[in-house]
Amino acid sequence: MIPPPPPAAHVPRTVRPPGPLVIDIEDVTKLYRMGAEIVHALRGVALKVHRNEYMAIMGPSGSGKSTLMNMLGCLDTPTSGHYHFNGKDVSSMSDDELASIRNREIGFVFQTFNLLPRSTSLHNVELPLIYAGLPPAARRARAREALENVGLGDRMLHKPNELSGGQRQRVAVARALVNHPSILLADEPTGNLDSKTGEEIMQLFDQLYEQGNTIIVVTHEEDIARHARRAIRLHDGLIESDRMTGN
Amino acid sequence: MKTLARFYYEFAESVRIAWAQIRANKMRSVLTALGVIIGIVAVTLMGTAIRGIDTGFNDSLAMLGDDVLYVQKWPWGPIEDWWNYVNRPPIQVADAERLSRVIENTPNSLLEVVVPVAGRGASVKASDSSVDGIYVFGTTADYARISGVDYKEGRLFNEIESSGGRSVCVLGYDVAEALFPGRSALGGTVRVGGHPLTIIGVFAKQGEFLGLISFDNQLVMPLNAYRKMFSIRRSTDLRVKVKDKTRLMQAKEELVGAMRRVRGQLPGERDNFTINEQQAFKAVLDPVKTAIAFAGLFITGLSLFVGAIGIMNITFVSVKERTKEIGTRKALGARRRTILLQFLIEAVSICLIGGTVGMMVSYTVFLGIQFQFPWFPVQFSPDLVVISMLVSVVTGIISGFAPAWGASRLDPVVALRYE
C-alpha cells in the first residue's frame, strides 16, 4: 500500500545508480510511406538506457517520439539500424517473438488506459499473465498483489466504467507491472487526466522508480518530464538533446 | 507441456471473451444465430426426410425378400428395347413343375423351392360390402416357405387344399379390416368373380411397398382354385427361394441354366426370361435416391451458406469494432495465434448456439410430423445430431477464418492508434 503522498516540492530526489544496459539503439531509422510521400520518422537515432533509469522522451508532435516509443516497445521494427534489448537483437525478430518480448520485458501504460471494458480490474491485470501461460491461481495472486501495490486493493472486482480516470490508469499501471518487466513504458500517461490526478499518477511513477523499476515516459509536458531523472528531446527525427534533469 | 498449458489458458480466455461478447451484443448475436438456426433446421429436416425415405425403401425391399429370385418375362426397372422382350413366351405354371424337377436332379443345388404365382386385380365381396383393386393371386402351399409374413389369425392352405383347388383363401390385413370390421374374418366367406371362398387366415399388417402398393390389400388362394376363375396364361411368374443368400449371384447363375433347360434353349440363344431380384431393383432406384438426397441437401445447404455469410459478416464487424482492443492485447503479448483463436471461437460459439437451437427446433418439428402424419417417412437419429453439430462448428471455423486471420495479422501500432 502506498501512503498518501507528501507535497510534490518535498519529494526527495534519489538517483539510483544505473544497472546493466537494457536498451541499446544504434543508428536507427524509420521510413513510412504515406500515399506517395515517404516520411522519415527517425533519421538515425542512437540511445542507451540502463536498468534503474527514469527517462522522459519529449518533443513536439511529428518529432518522431511516438515512432521511437513504438520501437522501444517492440511494437515496430526499424527500417535500418540495430536495436538490442537485454543483449538480444530485436530488429530481426518475427511478430510472435516480439509479442513474447513485449509480454515478458515491457509494461505498457497508454494515454487512453486501454482496459478491457467488460472485465474486472483483476482480470485486466491478469491478462499479460494469461499470455505468459501462468496457471489461474498464480495469476490471481500476482494480479492481486500488483493491484494492492498501486493502492487499488479494494477495487479488484470493479469494472473500468465503475472507476475514476485516475483509478483506471492505476489499473493499467498494475497490468503493466504484473509480469515484472524490464521497463515500464508510458505514453502520455496523464494526457486524459485532470492535472491533479495526473500529478498523483506521476507520484505513483516516482514511487515505482524508488521501488526499483525502470521507467520511460513519453510526454510533451515539461511538468511531467520534470519527474524523470533524464530527458531526451526529439526534433525532426533526431535526438536534439539528452541530459539529466536537476532540481 | 508449457506450450500446451498456455494454449489451454488462452483457449479458456477466448471462450470467456466470446461469451461476454455474445452477451454484450444480444440482439446482434440472436439475429446472426438465426441464420444458422434456419440453415440447420432446413438441413436436418431434409436429413430426416432422406433417412425416412431410405428406411421406407429398404423396408419395402425387405418385403420382396432378400433370398428370393423372381423368374419373369419382363425385367424390373426401365428398358428401352421393349421389342426384345415382348415376344418372349409367357412364364407358365408348367415351367415351375419342370424347374422343380431340374433342381431336384441337380446335386448340391443352391435353390430350395420354386413357387408359381399368378395374380390380378379384382374386387372382393363379402355379404354386405365389397372392396375394389385387391391383388388376388393363386399359388401353392410352398408359398409359406418363401414368404416370411406373419398371420394375424389362421394359416395358409396346406398341400391337400392347394392341389385339390379348394375354395379357401387368406386375406391381407386391410381387406379383412374393411370387410369384417372389428370381428374375426376366420370362417367367413368372400366372393371373388362370383366364386365363394372360405377364409382360413388373415395376414398380419405388412405396410406399403415404396408407398405405392399395399401388401395388405391382397388375397391368396390355391393356384388350382384361381385358374378356375381367371386365365393364368399371361400372368404367372415363378419365385425361387435360394438356400444361402450370401451366394445369391451363384444361385442366380444356376437358376438361369436351369431355366434354359426348362425352356429347351440352344447355346448362343438369348434367354427368353428374366431373373429379377431385389438387388436389381435397388440398382435401379439407388441413383434416383442419391440424386434426391444430393439435390435436397444442396438446396437446404444454401440456407446454411447464407447463415455462414451472416457469421462472417458479424465477425468482420466484431474485429473492426475491437481493433483497439486487438492492439492492446498484442501489446500485452498476445500472439497471432491467440487473436486468431479468439475470433474463431467467437464465430464457432454463435454457430454452436445456432446449431443447438436449430436441432431442438428440428426435433420439435419432427415430433409434430410424426404425431400429425404418422405415414410420412421421417426418421431422426443421434448421428444426425452429431453431424449437424460438426457442421455448425465447421461452418463457424470456415466463416470466421477470414476475419479472424485479418485480425491476427493487424499491425499493433496501427491497431492501437485506431479509434
Coordinates of N, CA and C in Angstrom, one line a residue, chain B residues 112-297:
Chain B
E112 N -33.8 -73.7 -53.4 CA -34.5 -74.5 -52.4 C -35.9 -74.9 -52.9
V113 N -36.7 -73.9 -53.3 CA -38.1 -74.3 -53.7 C -38.5 -73.3 -54.8
V114 N -39.4 -73.8 -55.7 CA -40.0 -73.0 -56.7 C -41.5 -72.8 -56.5
V115 N -42.0 -71.6 -56.5 CA -43.4 -71.4 -56.3 C -43.9 -70.6 -57.4
P116 N -45.0 -71.1 -58.1 CA -45.6 -70.3 -59.1 C -46.6 -69.3 -58.5
V117 N -46.7 -68.1 -59.0 CA -47.7 -67.2 -58.5 C -48.4 -66.6 -59.8
A118 N -49.7 -66.6 -59.7 CA -50.5 -65.9 -60.8 C -51.5 -65.0 -60.1
G119 N -51.5 -63.8 -60.6 CA -52.4 -62.8 -59.9 C -52.9 -61.7 -60.8
R120 N -53.9 -61.0 -60.3 CA -54.5 -59.9 -61.0 C -55.3 -59.0 -60.0
G121 N -55.7 -57.9 -60.4 CA -56.5 -57.0 -59.6 C -58.0 -57.5 -59.7
A122 N -58.7 -57.5 -58.6 CA -60.1 -57.9 -58.7 C -60.8 -57.3 -57.5
S123 N -62.1 -57.3 -57.5 CA -62.9 -56.9 -56.4 C -63.3 -58.1 -55.5
V124 N -63.3 -57.8 -54.2 CA -63.6 -58.9 -53.3 C -64.9 -58.5 -52.5
K125 N -65.9 -59.4 -52.5 CA -67.2 -59.0 -51.9 C -67.4 -59.9 -50.7
A126 N -67.9 -59.3 -49.6 CA -68.5 -60.1 -48.5 C -70.0 -59.9 -48.6
S127 N -70.7 -60.4 -47.5 CA -72.1 -60.4 -47.6 C -72.7 -59.0 -47.9
D128 N -72.2 -58.0 -47.1 CA -72.8 -56.7 -47.2 C -71.9 -55.6 -47.7
S129 N -70.7 -56.0 -48.1 CA -69.8 -54.9 -48.5 C -68.8 -55.5 -49.5
S130 N -68.1 -54.6 -50.2 CA -67.1 -55.1 -51.2 C -65.9 -54.1 -51.2
V131 N -64.8 -54.6 -51.6 CA -63.6 -53.7 -51.8 C -63.0 -54.0 -53.2
D132 N -62.6 -52.9 -53.9 CA -62.0 -53.0 -55.2 C -60.5 -52.9 -55.2
G133 N -59.9 -53.3 -56.3 CA -58.5 -53.1 -56.5 C -57.7 -54.0 -55.6
I134 N -58.2 -55.2 -55.3 CA -57.4 -56.1 -54.4 C -56.5 -57.0 -55.3
Y135 N -55.3 -57.1 -54.9 CA -54.4 -58.0 -55.7 C -54.7 -59.5 -55.2
V136 N -55.4 -60.2 -56.2 CA -55.8 -61.5 -55.9 C -54.9 -62.5 -56.6
F137 N -54.3 -63.4 -55.9 CA -53.4 -64.3 -56.5 C -53.5 -65.7 -56.0
G138 N -53.1 -66.6 -57.0 CA -53.1 -68.0 -56.6 C -51.7 -68.5 -56.6
T139 N -51.4 -69.4 -55.6 CA -50.1 -70.0 -55.5 C -50.2 -71.4 -54.9
T140 N -49.1 -72.0 -54.6 CA -49.1 -73.3 -54.0 C -48.8 -73.2 -52.5
A141 N -49.0 -74.4 -51.8 CA -48.7 -74.4 -50.4 C -47.3 -74.0 -50.0
D142 N -46.4 -74.2 -51.0 CA -45.0 -73.9 -50.8 C -44.8 -72.4 -50.6
Y143 N -45.8 -71.6 -50.9 CA -45.7 -70.1 -50.7 C -45.3 -69.8 -49.3
A144 N -45.7 -70.6 -48.3 CA -45.4 -70.4 -46.9 C -43.8 -70.4 -46.7
R145 N -43.1 -71.2 -47.6 CA -41.7 -71.3 -47.4 C -40.9 -70.1 -48.0
I146 N -41.5 -69.3 -48.9 CA -40.8 -68.1 -49.4 C -41.2 -66.8 -48.8
S147 N -42.4 -66.9 -48.2 CA -42.9 -65.6 -47.6 C -42.7 -65.6 -46.1
G148 N -42.1 -64.6 -45.6 CA -41.8 -64.6 -44.2 C -42.9 -63.9 -43.4
V149 N -44.1 -63.7 -44.0 CA -45.1 -62.9 -43.4 C -45.8 -63.7 -42.3
D150 N -46.2 -62.9 -41.3 CA -46.9 -63.5 -40.1 C -48.4 -63.5 -40.3
Y151 N -49.1 -64.2 -39.5 CA -50.5 -64.3 -39.6 C -51.1 -63.6 -38.4
K152 N -52.1 -62.8 -38.7 CA -52.9 -62.2 -37.6 C -53.8 -63.3 -37.0
E153 N -54.3 -64.1 -37.8 CA -55.1 -65.3 -37.3 C -55.1 -66.3 -38.5
G154 N -55.3 -67.6 -38.1 CA -55.4 -68.6 -39.1 C -54.1 -69.1 -39.7
R155 N -54.1 -69.5 -40.9 CA -53.0 -70.2 -41.5 C -53.1 -70.1 -43.0
L156 N -52.0 -70.6 -43.7 CA -52.1 -70.7 -45.2 C -52.7 -72.1 -45.5
F157 N -53.2 -72.2 -46.7 CA -53.8 -73.5 -47.1 C -52.6 -74.5 -47.2
N158 N -53.0 -75.8 -46.9 CA -52.0 -76.8 -46.9 C -51.9 -77.5 -48.3
E159 N -51.0 -78.5 -48.4 CA -50.7 -79.2 -49.7 C -52.0 -79.8 -50.3
I160 N -52.8 -80.4 -49.4 CA -54.0 -81.0 -49.9 C -55.0 -80.0 -50.5
E161 N -55.2 -78.9 -49.7 CA -56.1 -77.9 -50.1 C -55.6 -77.2 -51.4
S162 N -54.3 -77.1 -51.5 CA -53.7 -76.5 -52.6 C -53.9 -77.3 -53.9
S163 N -53.5 -78.6 -53.8 CA -53.5 -79.4 -55.1 C -55.0 -79.7 -55.4
G164 N -55.9 -79.8 -54.4 CA -57.3 -80.1 -54.7 C -58.0 -78.8 -55.2
G165 N -57.4 -77.7 -55.2 CA -58.0 -76.5 -55.6 C -59.2 -76.1 -54.8
R166 N -59.1 -76.3 -53.5 CA -60.2 -76.0 -52.6 C -60.5 -74.5 -52.6
S167 N -61.8 -74.1 -52.4 CA -62.2 -72.7 -52.4 C -61.9 -72.1 -51.0
V168 N -60.6 -71.9 -50.7 CA -60.3 -71.3 -49.5 C -59.4 -70.1 -49.8
C169 N -59.2 -69.2 -48.9 CA -58.3 -68.0 -49.1 C -57.8 -67.4 -47.8
V170 N -56.7 -66.6 -48.0 CA -56.1 -65.9 -46.9 C -56.2 -64.4 -47.3
L171 N -56.7 -63.6 -46.4 CA -56.9 -62.2 -46.7 C -55.7 -61.3 -46.2
G172 N -55.4 -60.3 -46.9 CA -54.5 -59.2 -46.4 C -55.2 -58.5 -45.2
Y173 N -54.3 -57.9 -44.4 CA -54.8 -57.2 -43.2 C -55.9 -56.2 -43.5
D174 N -55.7 -55.3 -44.4 CA -56.6 -54.3 -44.7 C -57.9 -54.8 -45.3
V175 N -57.8 -55.8 -46.1 CA -59.0 -56.4 -46.7 C -59.9 -56.9 -45.6
A176 N -59.3 -57.7 -44.7 CA -60.1 -58.2 -43.6 C -60.7 -57.1 -42.8
E177 N -59.9 -56.1 -42.5 CA -60.4 -54.9 -41.7 C -61.6 -54.3 -42.4
A178 N -61.5 -54.2 -43.7 CA -62.6 -53.5 -44.5 C -63.9 -54.3 -44.6
L179 N -63.7 -55.6 -44.7 CA -64.9 -56.4 -44.9 C -65.5 -57.0 -43.6
F180 N -64.6 -57.1 -42.6 CA -65.1 -57.7 -41.3 C -64.6 -56.8 -40.2
P181 N -65.1 -55.5 -40.2 CA -64.5 -54.6 -39.2 C -64.8 -55.0 -37.8
G182 N -63.8 -55.0 -37.0 CA -63.9 -55.3 -35.6 C -64.3 -56.7 -35.2
R183 N -64.2 -57.6 -36.2 CA -64.5 -59.0 -35.8 C -63.6 -59.9 -36.6
S184 N -63.6 -61.2 -36.2 CA -62.7 -62.1 -36.8 C -63.3 -62.5 -38.2
A185 N -62.4 -62.6 -39.2 CA -62.8 -62.9 -40.5 C -62.8 -64.4 -40.7
L186 N -62.2 -65.1 -39.8 CA -62.0 -66.6 -39.9 C -63.3 -67.3 -40.1
G187 N -63.4 -68.2 -41.1 CA -64.6 -68.9 -41.3 C -65.6 -68.2 -42.1
G188 N -65.4 -66.9 -42.4 CA -66.3 -66.2 -43.2 C -66.2 -66.5 -44.7
T189 N -67.0 -65.9 -45.5 CA -67.0 -66.2 -46.9 C -66.8 -64.9 -47.7
V190 N -66.0 -64.9 -48.7 CA -65.9 -63.7 -49.6 C -66.1 -64.3 -51.0
R191 N -66.5 -63.4 -51.9 CA -66.7 -63.8 -53.2 C -65.7 -63.0 -54.1
V192 N -65.1 -63.8 -55.0 CA -64.2 -63.2 -56.0 C -64.6 -63.7 -57.3
G193 N -65.0 -62.8 -58.2 CA -65.5 -63.1 -59.5 C -66.7 -64.1 -59.4
G194 N -67.5 -63.9 -58.4 CA -68.7 -64.7 -58.2 C -68.5 -66.0 -57.5
H195 N -67.2 -66.4 -57.3 CA -67.0 -67.7 -56.6 C -66.8 -67.5 -55.1
P196 N -67.5 -68.2 -54.3 CA -67.3 -68.1 -52.9 C -66.0 -68.8 -52.4
L197 N -65.3 -68.1 -51.4 CA -64.1 -68.6 -50.9 C -64.2 -68.6 -49.3
T198 N -63.8 -69.6 -48.7 CA -63.8 -69.7 -47.2 C -62.5 -69.1 -46.7
I199 N -62.7 -68.2 -45.7 CA -61.4 -67.6 -45.2 C -60.8 -68.5 -44.1
I200 N -59.5 -68.8 -44.4 CA -58.9 -69.7 -43.4 C -57.7 -69.0 -42.7
G201 N -57.5 -67.7 -43.1 CA -56.4 -67.0 -42.4 C -56.4 -65.5 -42.8
V202 N -55.7 -64.7 -42.0 CA -55.6 -63.3 -42.2 C -54.1 -63.0 -41.9
F203 N -53.5 -62.3 -42.9 CA -52.1 -61.9 -42.7 C -52.0 -60.7 -41.7
A204 N -50.8 -60.7 -41.0 CA -50.6 -59.5 -40.2 C -50.3 -58.3 -41.1
K205 N -50.3 -57.1 -40.4 CA -50.1 -55.9 -41.2 C -48.6 -55.9 -41.8
Q206 N -48.5 -55.6 -43.1 CA -47.1 -55.5 -43.7 C -46.7 -54.2 -44.1
G207 N -47.6 -53.3 -44.5 CA -47.2 -52.0 -44.9 C -47.2 -51.9 -46.4
E208 N -46.7 -50.7 -46.9 CA -46.8 -50.4 -48.3 C -45.4 -50.6 -49.0
F209 N -45.4 -51.0 -50.2 CA -44.2 -51.1 -51.0 C -43.9 -49.7 -51.7
L210 N -42.9 -49.0 -51.2 CA -42.5 -47.7 -51.7 C -43.7 -46.8 -51.7
G211 N -44.6 -47.0 -50.8 CA -45.7 -46.1 -50.6 C -46.7 -46.2 -51.8
L212 N -46.5 -47.2 -52.6 CA -47.4 -47.3 -53.8 C -48.3 -48.5 -53.7
I213 N -47.8 -49.7 -53.5 CA -48.6 -50.9 -53.5 C -48.7 -51.3 -52.0
S214 N -49.9 -51.5 -51.6 CA -50.1 -52.0 -50.2 C -50.0 -53.5 -50.2
F215 N -49.2 -54.1 -49.4 CA -49.1 -55.5 -49.3 C -50.3 -56.0 -48.4
D216 N -51.1 -55.1 -47.9 CA -52.2 -55.5 -47.0 C -53.5 -55.6 -47.8
N217 N -53.4 -55.2 -49.1 CA -54.6 -55.3 -49.9 C -54.5 -56.5 -50.9
Q218 N -54.3 -57.7 -50.3 CA -54.2 -58.8 -51.1 C -55.1 -60.0 -50.6
L219 N -55.2 -60.9 -51.5 CA -56.0 -62.2 -51.2 C -55.2 -63.3 -51.9
V220 N -55.0 -64.4 -51.1 CA -54.3 -65.5 -51.6 C -55.2 -66.7 -51.6
M221 N -55.1 -67.5 -52.7 CA -55.9 -68.7 -52.8 C -55.1 -69.8 -53.5
P222 N -55.5 -71.0 -53.4 CA -54.7 -72.1 -54.1 C -54.7 -71.8 -55.6
L223 N -53.6 -72.0 -56.2 CA -53.5 -71.8 -57.7 C -54.5 -72.5 -58.4
N224 N -54.8 -73.8 -58.0 CA -55.8 -74.6 -58.7 C -57.2 -74.1 -58.6
A225 N -57.4 -73.3 -57.5 CA -58.7 -72.6 -57.4 C -58.8 -71.4 -58.3
Y226 N -57.6 -70.7 -58.3 CA -57.5 -69.4 -59.1 C -57.7 -69.7 -60.5
R227 N -57.1 -70.8 -61.1 CA -57.2 -71.0 -62.5 C -58.6 -71.4 -63.0
K228 N -59.5 -71.7 -62.0 CA -60.9 -71.9 -62.4 C -61.6 -70.6 -62.7
M229 N -61.1 -69.6 -62.1 CA -61.8 -68.3 -62.2 C -61.1 -67.4 -63.3
F230 N -59.8 -67.4 -63.3 CA -59.1 -66.5 -64.2 C -58.1 -67.2 -65.1
S231 N -57.8 -66.6 -66.2 CA -56.7 -67.1 -67.0 C -55.4 -67.0 -66.4
I232 N -54.5 -68.0 -66.4 CA -53.2 -67.8 -65.8 C -52.1 -67.8 -66.9
R233 N -52.5 -67.7 -68.2 CA -51.6 -67.9 -69.3 C -50.6 -66.7 -69.3
R234 N -51.0 -65.5 -69.0 CA -50.1 -64.4 -69.2 C -49.7 -63.7 -67.9
S235 N -50.2 -64.3 -66.8 CA -49.9 -63.5 -65.6 C -49.2 -64.3 -64.5
T236 N -48.4 -65.3 -65.0 CA -47.7 -66.1 -64.0 C -46.3 -65.7 -63.9
D237 N -45.7 -65.7 -62.7 CA -44.3 -65.7 -62.5 C -43.9 -66.7 -61.5
L238 N -42.6 -67.0 -61.5 CA -42.1 -68.0 -60.6 C -41.2 -67.4 -59.5
R239 N -41.4 -67.8 -58.3 CA -40.5 -67.3 -57.2 C -39.6 -68.5 -56.7
V240 N -38.3 -68.2 -56.7 CA -37.4 -69.3 -56.3 C -36.6 -68.8 -55.1
K241 N -36.8 -69.6 -54.0 CA -36.0 -69.3 -52.8 C -34.6 -70.0 -52.9
V242 N -33.6 -69.2 -52.5 CA -32.2 -69.7 -52.5 C -31.9 -70.2 -51.1
K243 N -31.0 -71.2 -51.1 CA -30.6 -71.8 -49.7 C -29.8 -70.8 -48.9
D244 N -28.8 -70.2 -49.6 CA -27.9 -69.3 -48.9 C -27.8 -68.0 -49.6
K245 N -28.4 -67.0 -48.9 CA -28.5 -65.7 -49.6 C -27.2 -65.0 -49.8
T246 N -26.1 -65.4 -49.1 CA -24.8 -64.8 -49.3 C -24.2 -65.3 -50.7
R247 N -24.8 -66.4 -51.2 CA -24.3 -66.8 -52.6 C -25.4 -66.6 -53.6
L248 N -26.1 -65.5 -53.5 CA -27.2 -65.2 -54.3 C -26.9 -65.2 -55.8
M249 N -25.7 -64.6 -56.1 CA -25.3 -64.5 -57.5 C -25.0 -65.9 -58.2
Q250 N -24.4 -66.8 -57.4 CA -24.2 -68.1 -57.9 C -25.5 -68.8 -58.1
A251 N -26.4 -68.6 -57.1 CA -27.7 -69.2 -57.2 C -28.4 -68.7 -58.5
K252 N -28.2 -67.4 -58.7 CA -28.9 -66.8 -59.9 C -28.4 -67.5 -61.2
E253 N -27.0 -67.7 -61.2 CA -26.4 -68.4 -62.4 C -27.0 -69.8 -62.6
E254 N -27.1 -70.5 -61.5 CA -27.7 -71.8 -61.5 C -29.1 -71.8 -62.1
L255 N -29.9 -70.8 -61.6 CA -31.3 -70.7 -62.0 C -31.4 -70.4 -63.5
V256 N -30.5 -69.5 -64.0 CA -30.5 -69.2 -65.4 C -30.3 -70.5 -66.2
G257 N -29.3 -71.3 -65.8 CA -29.0 -72.5 -66.5 C -30.2 -73.5 -66.5
A258 N -30.8 -73.6 -65.3 CA -31.9 -74.5 -65.1 C -33.1 -74.0 -66.0
M259 N -33.4 -72.7 -66.0 CA -34.5 -72.2 -66.8 C -34.3 -72.5 -68.3
R260 N -33.0 -72.3 -68.7 CA -32.7 -72.5 -70.1 C -33.0 -74.0 -70.5
R261 N -32.7 -74.9 -69.5 CA -33.0 -76.3 -69.8 C -34.5 -76.5 -69.9
V262 N -35.2 -75.9 -68.9 CA -36.7 -76.0 -68.9 C -37.3 -75.5 -70.2
R263 N -36.7 -74.4 -70.7 CA -37.2 -73.8 -71.9 C -36.7 -74.4 -73.2
G264 N -35.7 -75.4 -73.0 CA -35.1 -76.0 -74.1 C -34.4 -75.1 -75.0
Q265 N -33.7 -74.1 -74.5 CA -33.0 -73.1 -75.3 C -31.6 -73.6 -75.7
L266 N -31.2 -73.2 -76.9 CA -30.0 -73.7 -77.5 C -28.8 -72.8 -77.0
P267 N -27.6 -73.3 -77.0 CA -26.5 -72.5 -76.7 C -26.4 -71.3 -77.6
G268 N -26.1 -70.1 -77.2 CA -26.0 -69.0 -78.1 C -27.3 -68.2 -78.2
E269 N -28.4 -68.9 -77.9 CA -29.7 -68.2 -77.9 C -29.8 -67.3 -76.7
R270 N -30.4 -66.1 -76.9 CA -30.6 -65.3 -75.7 C -31.7 -65.8 -74.8
D271 N -31.5 -65.6 -73.5 CA -32.5 -66.0 -72.5 C -33.9 -65.4 -72.9
N272 N -34.9 -66.3 -72.8 CA -36.2 -65.7 -73.1 C -37.0 -65.5 -71.8
F273 N -36.3 -65.2 -70.8 CA -37.0 -64.9 -69.5 C -36.0 -64.0 -68.7
T274 N -36.4 -63.4 -67.6 CA -35.5 -62.6 -66.8 C -35.6 -63.1 -65.4
I275 N -34.4 -63.1 -64.7 CA -34.4 -63.3 -63.3 C -34.3 -62.0 -62.6
N276 N -35.3 -61.7 -61.9 CA -35.3 -60.4 -61.1 C -35.0 -60.7 -59.6
E277 N -34.4 -59.7 -59.0 CA -34.2 -59.9 -57.5 C -34.1 -58.5 -57.0
Q278 N -34.2 -58.4 -55.6 CA -34.4 -57.0 -55.1 C -33.1 -56.2 -55.3
Q279 N -32.0 -56.8 -55.4 CA -30.7 -56.1 -55.7 C -30.9 -55.3 -57.0
A280 N -31.5 -55.9 -58.0 CA -31.6 -55.3 -59.3 C -32.5 -54.0 -59.1
F281 N -33.5 -54.2 -58.3 CA -34.4 -53.1 -58.0 C -33.7 -52.0 -57.4
K282 N -32.8 -52.4 -56.4 CA -32.0 -51.4 -55.7 C -31.1 -50.6 -56.7
A283 N -30.5 -51.4 -57.6 CA -29.6 -50.8 -58.5 C -30.3 -49.7 -59.4
V284 N -31.6 -50.0 -59.7 CA -32.4 -49.0 -60.5 C -32.7 -47.8 -59.6
L285 N -33.1 -48.0 -58.4 CA -33.7 -46.9 -57.6 C -32.6 -46.2 -56.8
D286 N -31.4 -46.8 -56.5 CA -30.4 -46.1 -55.8 C -30.0 -44.8 -56.4
P287 N -29.7 -44.7 -57.7 CA -29.2 -43.4 -58.2 C -30.3 -42.4 -58.1
V288 N -31.6 -42.8 -58.2 CA -32.6 -41.8 -58.0 C -32.6 -41.3 -56.6
K289 N -32.5 -42.2 -55.7 CA -32.5 -41.9 -54.3 C -31.3 -40.9 -54.0
T290 N -30.1 -41.3 -54.5 CA -29.0 -40.4 -54.3 C -29.2 -39.1 -54.9
A291 N -29.7 -39.0 -56.0 CA -30.0 -37.7 -56.7 C -30.9 -36.9 -55.8
I292 N -32.0 -37.5 -55.3 CA -32.9 -36.7 -54.5 C -32.2 -36.2 -53.2
A293 N -31.3 -37.1 -52.6 CA -30.6 -36.7 -51.4 C -29.7 -35.5 -51.7
F294 N -28.9 -35.6 -52.8 CA -28.0 -34.6 -53.1 C -28.7 -33.2 -53.4
A295 N -29.7 -33.3 -54.3 CA -30.5 -32.1 -54.6 C -31.0 -31.5 -53.3
G296 N -31.6 -32.3 -52.5 CA -32.3 -31.8 -51.3 C -31.2 -31.2 -50.4
L297 N -30.1 -31.9 -50.2 CA -29.1 -31.3 -49.3 C -28.5 -30.1 -49.8

